Coordinates of C-alpha atoms and ligand atoms in Angstrom, one line a residue:
Chain A
M670 CA -30.7 7.0 3.6
I671 CA -30.1 3.4 2.7
G672 CA -29.4 3.1 -0.7
E673 CA -27.8 6.9 -1.3
A674 CA -25.4 7.0 1.1
H675 CA -23.4 6.4 -1.4
D676 CA -23.9 7.8 -4.6
V677 CA -21.0 6.8 -6.2
A678 CA -22.1 8.6 -10.0
V679 CA -21.6 11.7 -8.5
E680 CA -17.8 10.9 -6.9
P681 CA -14.6 12.8 -8.7
P682 CA -13.0 10.8 -11.1
S683 CA -9.5 9.3 -9.9
I684 CA -7.0 7.1 -10.3
I685 CA -5.5 4.9 -7.7
L686 CA -2.7 2.9 -7.0
G687 CA -3.8 0.0 -5.0
I688 CA -1.1 -2.2 -3.8
E689 CA -1.4 -5.4 -1.9
T690 CA 1.6 -7.2 0.7
S691 CA -0.6 -9.6 3.7
C692 CA 0.1 -12.9 3.2
D693 CA 1.9 -14.1 0.3
E694 CA 1.4 -12.0 -3.6
T695 CA 3.4 -8.5 -3.6
A696 CA 0.6 -7.5 -5.7
A697 CA -0.4 -3.9 -7.2
A698 CA -2.6 -2.7 -8.8
I699 CA -3.7 0.7 -10.9
V700 CA -7.6 1.2 -11.3
R701 CA -10.0 4.7 -11.9
D702 CA -12.8 5.6 -10.4
G703 CA -12.6 2.1 -7.9
R704 CA -14.7 0.3 -11.4
E705 CA -11.6 0.3 -14.5
V706 CA -9.1 -1.6 -14.0
L707 CA -6.2 -0.3 -15.5
S708 CA -3.7 -3.1 -14.5
S709 CA -3.3 -5.0 -12.2
V710 CA 0.3 -7.3 -11.1
V711 CA 0.4 -10.2 -9.3
A712 CA 3.8 -11.7 -7.8
S713 CA 3.5 -15.1 -5.7
Q714 CA 5.0 -16.2 -3.6
I715 CA 3.4 -20.0 -3.7
D716 CA 6.6 -22.1 -4.7
I717 CA 8.7 -20.3 -2.5
H718 CA 6.3 -21.7 0.2
A719 CA 5.3 -25.2 -1.1
R720 CA 8.2 -26.8 0.7
Y721 CA 7.1 -26.3 4.0
G722 CA 3.2 -27.4 3.3
G723 CA 2.2 -23.4 4.5
V724 CA 2.9 -20.0 4.0
V725 CA 6.0 -19.6 6.1
P726 CA 5.6 -15.4 7.6
E727 CA 9.7 -14.6 7.2
V728 CA 10.0 -16.1 4.4
A729 CA 7.3 -14.6 3.1
S730 CA 8.2 -11.0 4.7
R731 CA 12.2 -11.0 2.7
A732 CA 9.7 -12.5 -0.1
H733 CA 7.9 -9.4 -0.5
V734 CA 10.7 -6.7 0.0
E735 CA 12.6 -8.0 -3.1
A736 CA 9.9 -8.0 -5.4
I737 CA 7.5 -4.5 -3.9
I738 CA 8.9 -2.4 -5.8
P739 CA 9.6 -3.8 -9.7
V740 CA 5.2 -5.0 -9.4
V741 CA 4.4 -0.7 -8.7
A742 CA 6.2 -0.1 -11.9
E743 CA 5.1 -2.4 -13.9
A744 CA 1.6 -1.9 -12.7
L745 CA 2.5 1.5 -14.0
A746 CA 4.0 0.1 -17.2
E747 CA 0.8 -2.2 -18.3
A748 CA -1.7 0.6 -16.7
G749 CA 0.5 2.7 -18.6
I750 CA 1.0 5.8 -16.5
D751 CA 3.0 8.3 -14.9
H752 CA 3.3 9.0 -11.5
V753 CA 1.8 12.4 -11.8
D754 CA -1.6 11.3 -13.0
L755 CA -2.1 9.4 -10.0
D756 CA -4.2 11.2 -7.1
A757 CA -3.9 9.0 -4.0
V758 CA -2.2 5.4 -3.2
G759 CA -4.2 2.5 -1.0
V760 CA -2.5 -0.2 0.6
T761 CA -3.7 -3.2 2.6
H762 CA -2.7 -2.2 6.5
G763 CA -5.1 -5.8 8.0
P764 CA -4.8 -8.3 8.8
G765 CA -3.1 -10.0 8.3
L766 CA 1.5 -11.2 8.7
I767 CA 2.7 -8.1 10.6
G768 CA 5.7 -8.4 8.8
A769 CA 4.3 -9.1 5.2
L770 CA 1.7 -5.8 6.2
L771 CA 4.2 -4.0 6.8
V772 CA 6.2 -4.0 3.6
G773 CA 3.2 -3.1 2.1
V774 CA 2.0 -0.4 4.3
S775 CA 5.8 1.4 4.3
A776 CA 6.1 1.3 0.4
A777 CA 2.5 2.6 0.7
K778 CA 3.5 5.9 3.0
A779 CA 7.2 6.0 0.9
L780 CA 5.2 6.4 -2.9
S781 CA 2.2 8.5 -1.2
L782 CA 5.5 11.0 0.4
A783 CA 7.2 11.1 -3.0
W784 CA 5.4 11.5 -5.6
E785 CA 2.3 14.2 -3.0
V786 CA -1.0 12.1 -3.3
S787 CA -3.2 11.3 -0.7
L788 CA -3.1 6.9 1.4
I789 CA -5.1 5.2 2.1
G790 CA -5.4 2.2 4.6
V791 CA -7.2 -0.5 2.5
N792 CA -9.3 -3.9 4.7
H793 CA -7.8 -6.7 3.4
L794 CA -11.5 -8.7 4.0
E795 CA -13.5 -4.7 2.5
A796 CA -11.0 -5.4 -0.2
H797 CA -12.4 -9.6 -1.4
L798 CA -16.4 -8.0 -0.8
Y799 CA -15.2 -5.2 -3.3
A800 CA -13.6 -8.0 -6.3
A801 CA -16.7 -8.7 -7.8
F802 CA -17.7 -4.8 -8.2
L803 CA -14.6 -4.5 -10.4
E804 CA -16.5 -6.6 -13.3
E805 CA -19.7 -5.4 -12.0
P806 CA -20.1 -2.3 -10.7
D807 CA -23.4 -1.5 -10.4
L808 CA -24.2 -5.1 -8.1
E809 CA -27.8 -5.1 -7.2
M810 CA -27.8 -5.2 -3.2
P811 CA -28.4 -6.3 -0.7
L812 CA -26.2 -8.4 -1.5
V813 CA -24.5 -12.3 0.1
I814 CA -21.1 -12.9 0.4
L815 CA -19.7 -15.8 0.7
L816 CA -15.6 -14.8 1.9
V817 CA -14.1 -17.8 2.0
S818 CA -10.1 -18.0 2.2
G819 CA -6.8 -19.6 3.6
G820 CA -7.5 -17.5 6.2
H821 CA -11.0 -16.6 6.1
T822 CA -14.7 -17.6 6.2
M823 CA -17.4 -15.6 6.0
L824 CA -21.0 -15.4 5.9
V825 CA -22.0 -11.5 5.0
V826 CA -24.3 -8.8 3.9
M827 CA -23.4 -6.2 2.6
E828 CA -26.4 -4.2 3.0
D829 CA -25.1 -0.9 0.6
H830 CA -21.1 0.1 -0.8
L831 CA -19.6 0.0 2.3
R832 CA -22.1 -1.6 4.8
Y833 CA -21.9 -4.9 5.8
R834 CA -22.7 -6.6 8.9
V835 CA -21.8 -10.6 9.7
L836 CA -23.6 -13.3 10.0
G837 CA -21.7 -15.5 10.7
S838 CA -17.9 -17.0 10.4
T839 CA -15.7 -19.8 11.2
L840 CA -15.5 -20.9 15.0
D841 CA -12.1 -23.0 13.9
D842 CA -10.2 -24.6 10.8
A843 CA -10.7 -21.2 7.8
A844 CA -12.7 -23.2 4.6
G845 CA -9.1 -23.2 2.7
E846 CA -7.4 -23.8 5.4
A847 CA -9.4 -28.0 5.5
F848 CA -8.1 -28.2 2.0
D849 CA -4.6 -27.4 3.3
K850 CA -4.4 -29.4 5.5
V851 CA -6.3 -33.0 3.8
A852 CA -4.1 -32.1 0.9
R853 CA -1.3 -32.1 2.8
H854 CA -2.4 -35.6 5.1
V855 CA -3.6 -37.0 2.1
G856 CA -0.1 -36.4 0.7
L857 CA -0.8 -34.7 -2.5
G858 CA 1.1 -31.0 -2.0
Y859 CA 0.6 -28.1 -1.0
P860 CA -1.2 -25.5 -2.0
G861 CA -4.7 -28.1 -1.3
G862 CA -7.2 -25.9 -3.0
P863 CA -6.4 -26.3 -6.9
I864 CA -5.1 -29.9 -6.0
I865 CA -8.6 -31.1 -4.6
D866 CA -11.1 -28.9 -7.1
R867 CA -9.0 -30.9 -9.9
L868 CA -8.6 -34.4 -8.6
S869 CA -12.2 -34.8 -7.3
T870 CA -13.4 -34.1 -11.4
N871 CA -12.2 -37.9 -10.8
G872 CA -14.0 -39.5 -8.1
D873 CA -18.0 -39.1 -6.8
P874 CA -18.3 -37.1 -4.6
E875 CA -21.1 -39.0 -2.8
A876 CA -18.8 -41.6 -2.3
I877 CA -18.2 -40.7 1.4
R878 CA -20.9 -39.5 4.2
F879 CA -18.7 -37.3 5.8
P880 CA -20.6 -34.8 8.6
R881 CA -21.7 -31.0 8.1
A882 CA -21.1 -29.6 11.2
M883 CA -23.2 -27.4 12.4
M884 CA -25.2 -26.9 8.8
S885 CA -29.1 -25.9 10.0
D886 CA -27.2 -25.0 12.7
G887 CA -26.8 -20.5 12.6
W888 CA -24.9 -19.0 11.0
D889 CA -21.3 -20.2 12.0
F890 CA -19.2 -22.8 10.7
S891 CA -16.7 -25.7 11.7
F892 CA -14.4 -27.0 9.3
S893 CA -12.5 -29.0 11.8
G894 CA -14.7 -32.1 12.6
V895 CA -15.0 -33.4 8.0
K896 CA -10.7 -32.3 8.4
T897 CA -10.5 -35.3 11.3
S898 CA -13.4 -37.6 9.1
V899 CA -11.6 -37.2 6.6
V900 CA -7.9 -38.2 8.3
N901 CA -9.4 -41.2 10.1
H902 CA -11.6 -43.2 6.8
M903 CA -8.0 -42.4 5.5
R904 CA -6.8 -44.9 8.8
R905 CA -9.8 -47.8 8.8
H906 CA -9.7 -47.8 4.7
P907 CA -6.2 -46.5 3.4
D908 CA -7.5 -48.6 -0.3
T909 CA -10.4 -45.3 -1.0
D910 CA -9.6 -44.3 -3.9
V911 CA -8.6 -40.9 -3.6
G912 CA -10.4 -38.8 -6.5
D913 CA -13.2 -40.3 -4.0
L914 CA -12.4 -39.1 -0.7
V915 CA -11.5 -35.5 -2.1
A916 CA -14.1 -35.4 -4.1
S917 CA -16.3 -36.1 -1.1
F918 CA -14.9 -33.7 1.2
Q919 CA -15.2 -30.9 -1.0
E920 CA -19.1 -32.1 -1.6
A921 CA -19.4 -31.8 2.4
V922 CA -17.5 -28.2 2.4
A923 CA -19.1 -26.6 -0.5
D924 CA -22.6 -28.1 1.1
V925 CA -22.4 -26.9 4.9
L926 CA -21.2 -23.6 3.0
V927 CA -24.2 -23.1 0.4
T928 CA -27.0 -24.4 2.6
K929 CA -25.9 -21.5 4.7
A930 CA -25.9 -18.7 2.3
R931 CA -28.9 -19.8 0.6
R932 CA -30.6 -19.5 3.8
A933 CA -29.2 -16.3 4.4
A934 CA -30.2 -15.2 0.6
R935 CA -33.3 -16.0 1.7
E936 CA -33.8 -14.7 5.4
E937 CA -32.3 -11.1 4.7
G938 CA -34.5 -10.6 0.8
A939 CA -30.5 -10.6 -0.6
R940 CA -30.8 -10.1 -4.4
G941 CA -28.2 -12.0 -5.0
I942 CA -25.7 -14.6 -4.1
C943 CA -21.3 -13.5 -4.0
L944 CA -18.5 -15.7 -3.8
A945 CA -15.0 -14.0 -3.0
G946 CA -11.7 -15.2 -1.8
G947 CA -9.3 -17.6 -2.7
V948 CA -11.9 -21.2 -2.6
A949 CA -14.5 -18.9 -4.4
A950 CA -12.3 -20.1 -7.1
N951 CA -13.0 -24.2 -6.5
S952 CA -15.7 -25.2 -9.6
R953 CA -17.7 -27.4 -7.0
L954 CA -18.8 -24.7 -4.8
R955 CA -19.6 -22.3 -7.7
E956 CA -21.7 -25.0 -9.5
R957 CA -23.1 -25.1 -6.7
V958 CA -24.2 -21.2 -6.0
R959 CA -24.8 -21.8 -9.1
E960 CA -27.4 -24.1 -9.2
V961 CA -29.0 -22.4 -5.7
C962 CA -29.8 -19.3 -7.1
E963 CA -31.4 -20.6 -10.3
L964 CA -34.3 -22.4 -7.8
D965 CA -34.8 -19.4 -5.7
G966 CA -34.8 -16.4 -8.7
L967 CA -31.0 -15.4 -7.4
R968 CA -28.1 -13.7 -9.2
A969 CA -25.5 -16.0 -9.4
F970 CA -21.8 -13.3 -8.9
L971 CA -18.9 -15.4 -9.2
P972 CA -15.9 -13.0 -9.4
D973 CA -13.1 -14.6 -12.0
R974 CA -10.9 -16.6 -9.7
E975 CA -8.2 -13.8 -11.1
M976 CA -9.9 -11.5 -8.7
C977 CA -10.8 -14.0 -5.9
T978 CA -7.3 -14.7 -4.9
D979 CA -5.8 -11.9 -3.9
N980 CA -5.1 -8.4 -5.3
A981 CA -4.6 -5.2 -5.1
A982 CA -7.2 -4.1 -8.5
M983 CA -10.2 -4.7 -5.2
V984 CA -7.3 -3.0 -3.1
A985 CA -7.3 0.4 -5.0
A986 CA -11.0 -0.5 -5.6
V987 CA -11.4 0.3 -1.7
A988 CA -9.7 2.9 -1.5
W989 CA -11.4 4.9 -3.9
H990 CA -14.5 4.3 -1.5
R991 CA -12.9 5.1 0.8
L992 CA -11.5 7.8 -0.2
C993 CA -14.2 8.9 -1.4
A994 CA -16.5 8.4 2.7
D995 CA -14.3 9.6 4.4
G996 CA -11.6 11.4 2.8
P997 CA -7.0 9.7 3.8
S998 CA -5.6 8.7 6.3
A999 CA -3.2 10.2 7.9
L1000 CA 0.4 9.0 7.0
D1001 CA 1.1 7.8 11.0
L1002 CA -0.4 4.7 9.4
G1003 CA 0.2 0.8 11.0
A1004 CA -0.5 -2.6 9.8
F1005 CA -2.8 -4.4 12.3
P1006 CA -3.1 -8.0 11.6
S1007 CA -6.7 -8.2 13.3
L1008 CA -8.2 -6.3 12.3
R1009 CA -12.3 -6.7 11.6
L1010 CA -14.4 -5.7 8.4
P1011 CA -15.8 -2.0 9.5
T1012 CA -19.6 -3.3 10.1
I1013 CA -22.3 -1.6 10.6
Chain B
M61 CA 24.1 18.0 -2.1
L62 CA 21.7 16.3 0.3
I63 CA 21.0 13.3 1.8
L64 CA 19.1 11.9 3.5
G65 CA 19.4 9.0 5.6
I66 CA 16.9 6.6 7.4
E67 CA 17.7 4.1 10.1
S68 CA 15.6 1.2 11.8
A69 CA 18.0 -1.6 12.7
T70 CA 17.5 -1.7 16.5
G71 CA 14.5 -0.6 18.8
Q72 CA 15.0 3.2 17.4
V73 CA 14.1 4.5 14.2
G74 CA 15.1 7.9 12.7
C75 CA 16.3 10.3 9.8
A76 CA 18.3 12.6 9.1
L77 CA 19.5 15.6 6.6
G78 CA 22.7 16.7 5.8
G79 CA 25.5 16.9 3.1
R80 CA 29.5 17.7 3.3
G81 CA 28.4 21.2 5.3
G82 CA 26.9 19.1 8.2
L83 CA 23.6 18.2 9.4
L84 CA 20.4 20.1 8.9
A85 CA 18.1 18.5 10.9
S86 CA 17.4 15.1 12.4
A87 CA 14.5 12.8 14.0
H88 CA 14.4 9.1 16.0
T89 CA 11.9 7.0 18.5
V90 CA 12.6 4.9 20.4
R91 CA 8.6 2.9 20.8
P92 CA 9.4 -1.1 19.8
R93 CA 7.3 -1.9 17.3
R94 CA 6.1 1.7 16.4
H95 CA 8.7 2.0 13.5
A96 CA 6.1 1.7 10.9
E97 CA 4.2 4.6 12.5
S98 CA 6.8 6.8 13.1
L99 CA 9.0 7.0 10.9
T100 CA 7.3 8.9 7.6
P101 CA 5.2 11.2 9.5
Q102 CA 9.4 11.3 10.8
I103 CA 10.6 12.5 7.7
R104 CA 7.8 15.4 6.9
F105 CA 8.8 17.0 9.7
I106 CA 12.6 16.7 9.3
V107 CA 12.2 18.0 5.5
D108 CA 9.9 20.9 6.6
Q109 CA 13.0 21.3 9.9
A110 CA 14.9 21.9 7.4
G111 CA 13.1 24.3 5.4
V112 CA 13.6 22.5 2.1
A113 CA 12.0 21.0 -0.4
L114 CA 11.9 16.3 0.1
S115 CA 12.7 16.6 -4.3
D116 CA 15.9 18.5 -3.2
V117 CA 17.5 15.5 -1.6
D118 CA 20.2 14.1 -4.1
A119 CA 20.4 10.5 -1.8
V120 CA 19.2 8.5 0.7
A121 CA 21.1 6.6 3.0
V122 CA 20.2 3.7 4.8
D123 CA 20.9 0.6 7.5
V124 CA 21.1 -2.5 6.0
G125 CA 20.8 -3.5 9.8
P126 CA 21.5 -6.6 10.6
G127 CA 19.3 -6.4 13.4
L128 CA 16.0 -7.0 13.9
F129 CA 13.9 -7.7 10.9
T130 CA 10.3 -6.7 11.2
G131 CA 12.2 -2.9 11.8
L132 CA 14.3 -3.0 9.1
R133 CA 12.3 -4.1 6.1
V134 CA 10.6 -0.8 7.4
G135 CA 13.3 1.8 6.8
I136 CA 14.7 -0.4 4.5
T137 CA 11.4 0.0 2.1
T138 CA 10.8 3.0 2.8
A139 CA 14.7 4.1 1.3
M140 CA 13.8 2.1 -1.4
S141 CA 10.3 3.0 -2.2
L142 CA 11.3 7.0 -1.0
A143 CA 14.6 6.7 -3.4
W144 CA 12.8 5.2 -6.4
A145 CA 10.4 7.8 -6.7
L146 CA 11.8 10.5 -6.5
G147 CA 14.4 9.2 -9.4
V148 CA 17.5 9.4 -6.8
P149 CA 20.7 6.0 -6.1
V150 CA 21.4 4.9 -2.7
V151 CA 23.9 4.4 0.2
T152 CA 24.4 1.7 1.8
A153 CA 25.1 1.0 4.8
T154 CA 25.5 -1.1 7.8
S155 CA 24.7 -1.4 11.3
L156 CA 27.4 -2.7 13.0
E157 CA 30.0 0.5 10.6
L158 CA 27.3 3.3 12.0
L159 CA 27.9 2.2 15.2
A160 CA 32.3 1.4 15.6
F161 CA 32.4 5.0 14.0
A162 CA 30.3 6.9 15.9
A163 CA 31.8 5.6 19.1
T164 CA 35.5 6.6 18.5
T165 CA 37.4 9.3 16.2
D166 CA 41.1 7.8 16.4
G167 CA 42.3 5.0 15.1
R168 CA 41.9 1.9 17.4
E169 CA 39.9 -1.1 16.9
V170 CA 36.1 -0.9 17.4
M171 CA 34.2 -4.4 18.3
A172 CA 30.3 -3.0 17.6
V173 CA 27.9 -5.2 18.9
V174 CA 24.3 -5.1 17.6
D175 CA 21.6 -7.9 20.6
A176 CA 20.6 -10.3 18.0
R177 CA 17.9 -11.7 20.6
R178 CA 17.6 -15.5 21.4
G179 CA 20.5 -15.2 24.1
E180 CA 23.0 -14.2 20.3
V181 CA 25.0 -10.7 18.4
F182 CA 26.2 -9.7 15.7
H183 CA 29.5 -8.3 15.6
A184 CA 32.8 -7.3 14.0
R185 CA 35.5 -5.4 14.2
Y186 CA 36.5 -1.5 12.7
R187 CA 38.9 0.9 12.3
R188 CA 38.6 4.2 11.9
T189 CA 40.6 5.5 8.6
P190 CA 39.9 9.5 7.2
D191 CA 37.4 9.0 4.8
G192 CA 35.0 6.5 7.2
M193 CA 35.6 3.0 8.3
T194 CA 38.1 -0.1 8.1
Q195 CA 36.0 -3.7 8.6
M196 CA 38.8 -5.8 10.2
S197 CA 36.5 -8.6 10.7
S198 CA 33.0 -9.3 8.6
P199 CA 30.1 -9.0 10.4
A200 CA 28.4 -12.1 12.0
V201 CA 25.9 -14.0 14.1
A202 CA 28.2 -15.7 17.7
S203 CA 27.2 -15.6 21.2
P204 CA 27.9 -12.6 23.6
A205 CA 30.3 -15.3 25.1
A206 CA 31.8 -15.7 22.3
V207 CA 32.4 -13.1 20.6
A208 CA 34.0 -11.9 24.5
S209 CA 36.9 -14.4 24.0
S210 CA 38.1 -13.8 21.0
L211 CA 38.5 -10.2 21.8
A212 CA 40.5 -11.9 25.0
T213 CA 42.2 -14.1 22.8
S214 CA 43.4 -10.3 20.3
A215 CA 43.7 -8.0 23.6
A216 CA 47.0 -10.2 24.9
N217 CA 48.9 -9.0 21.3
R218 CA 47.4 -5.0 20.8
G219 CA 49.0 -2.1 22.6
D220 CA 45.6 -0.4 22.3
N221 CA 42.2 -1.1 24.6
V222 CA 39.7 -1.9 21.9
L223 CA 36.4 -0.7 22.6
V224 CA 33.0 -2.9 22.1
V225 CA 29.9 -0.5 21.3
G226 CA 26.3 -1.6 21.5
D227 CA 23.1 -2.4 22.6
G228 CA 24.2 -6.1 22.5
A229 CA 27.0 -5.6 24.7
R230 CA 24.5 -3.3 26.7
T231 CA 22.2 -6.0 26.9
H232 CA 25.0 -8.7 28.0
I233 CA 27.3 -6.9 30.5
D234 CA 27.9 -8.9 32.3
V235 CA 31.0 -11.1 29.3
F236 CA 31.5 -7.6 28.1
R237 CA 33.0 -5.9 31.4
G238 CA 36.1 -6.7 32.9
I239 CA 38.4 -8.4 29.9
D240 CA 41.5 -7.3 29.8
G241 CA 42.0 -4.4 27.1
V242 CA 38.7 -4.8 26.5
D243 CA 36.4 -1.4 26.9
V244 CA 33.1 -0.7 26.9
A245 CA 31.1 2.7 25.2
P246 CA 29.1 4.5 27.1
T247 CA 25.5 4.3 26.8
G248 CA 24.4 7.1 24.2
F249 CA 26.1 5.2 21.6
D250 CA 24.7 1.7 21.8
R251 CA 22.3 2.7 19.4
P252 CA 23.4 2.9 15.4
S253 CA 22.0 6.9 14.0
A254 CA 20.6 7.6 11.3
A255 CA 22.7 11.5 11.5
A256 CA 26.5 9.2 12.3
L257 CA 24.3 7.5 9.0
V258 CA 25.0 11.1 7.1
S259 CA 28.3 11.7 7.9
L260 CA 29.5 8.0 6.7
A261 CA 27.5 8.2 4.2
T262 CA 28.3 12.1 2.6
P263 CA 31.7 10.8 1.5
V264 CA 30.5 8.1 -0.3
V265 CA 27.6 9.8 -1.9
E266 CA 30.8 12.2 -2.9
R267 CA 32.5 9.4 -4.9
G268 CA 29.6 8.1 -6.7
E269 CA 29.5 4.3 -4.8
F270 CA 25.0 3.8 -5.5
V271 CA 23.5 0.9 -5.0
D272 CA 20.2 0.7 -7.4
P273 CA 17.2 1.3 -5.0
T274 CA 15.4 -1.6 -6.1
D275 CA 19.7 -3.8 -5.5
V276 CA 18.5 -2.7 -1.9
A277 CA 18.9 -6.3 0.9
P278 CA 18.9 -6.4 4.1
L279 CA 21.3 -7.6 5.8
Y280 CA 19.9 -10.5 7.8
L281 CA 22.5 -12.7 8.7
R282 CA 20.3 -15.8 10.2
E283 CA 18.0 -17.7 7.5
P284 CA 14.1 -17.7 8.1
D285 CA 12.2 -19.3 10.9
A286 CA 10.8 -22.8 9.3
K287 CA 7.9 -22.8 10.9
A288 CA 4.4 -22.8 8.6
K289 CA 1.3 -22.2 10.4
W290 CA 1.4 -26.3 11.5
D291 CA 3.7 -28.6 11.2
P292 CA 3.5 -31.0 7.9
A293 CA 6.4 -33.2 9.6
A294 CA 3.6 -34.6 12.5
G295 CA 2.3 -36.2 10.0
T296 CA -1.3 -35.1 11.1
P297 CA -2.6 -32.1 10.8
S298 CA -3.2 -29.8 13.8
Ligands
LIG1161 ZN1 -7.4 -12.8 0.8

């Protein structure tokens, strides 16, 4: 039945409000039929957390409480719809920071109760995997998806809608975490990803040969070694050009990610490679994925940067697929900080 | 006039429906860290039991703390979202005010004390008046010993005993018991309740002292723990 288990074409049309508060973005979006984004509003807390050099959970939770209603109100207004037009509310209920998740879950449950619409708990990882389908609803599967963010690094095979296998994940730091830590150590500020991306354009990615951990070894990743190598290199060669340093670091990370994704695509007979998660916004990573896909005759799918980072449109998209496949969640829905991707 | 009260400042989470005519229905559960799961089903339950519709609610009352942050946010987010979605106003009360209100019917002074963990308590003093509570000291956070010593000092200048109430007094009962001029309230009054919230909110709603749902803010009384996932001050990445 693979390939026909979930035929999206025959499902009833519906308009879903998505809510996302798992980390440091308060987001709400209105999506029609899991694919047409009518609005997507994101209130970022990056400025608030920058002074701490990372996301502070209690600070994030407090900011979510302040932002949640205005963000939902703006999503409705931007979509030009009234709550009576809504069919369901989908909300991220894990994984993520527990205090942050609870704000979104509490709001979604209250809105579902007050407006008498369905409630759907959404897995944040699954939401990232669906970001690509918002731009390209008919992407051919199987698909190898590289989910890389500040909290996650996963190599996933998507066989069909809602059917995944996790090939590998990080054994220590997430890819985005390694960017943040290196940026912090070099004194570049927070968040590290965009800063390193920008500075690398003036650097030589071949200047320093940093280690590629586990490159030809299984499907898991490890980024703690390369981070330590950067720190040690800085200590031994304090005059190193920062552009060369971060470009070489970025190259090492991208090299491992892309090499494994490429091998996975070959072994799994995938039709393409797709990037997801905040690190998917990295220019060098996008470029490398495009290169290998061209060489191997694969489809490279690189969603818009706004869809790669945390947003609620991807949450509403999964909510629609889950509503069609499994029906709504019960009103006693809770938040699960360590929720895992549902796999086959 | 129908008021929905929502209260989740301590280890208990509860809701109640009522107004000038008294209470129609209420529910509460004491399951630590289960506030988010319990609250919305409880609200649906009491609405059904009271034989009303959620759309009949004229105002939402909410306990804004002080209390345990995560649970408190569940109640406040639920209350502001419901009020906003239903298009009705909010009235707020503090957890300390609710404790004092439920514990006394006469004009004696009450010291409300909520457990703030980490060896501290949230506290404030009140007197009951015909139309609610008068605050004698502002909500603040302190060590139980500091609160007890201020009680002992002021007790000497008062005619009647001051009543101490709340889970903060229960947790630190050895500190509060045996002070001259101080009575500790019985166990049934340890936690703020949604039922007390509806009674306390009734005259407030009648006077129209409303808060916009988007302006409801938790009373934290403590700065957030500014600890990131790793320590930037350490210099090297962890
Ligand atoms: Zn994410």
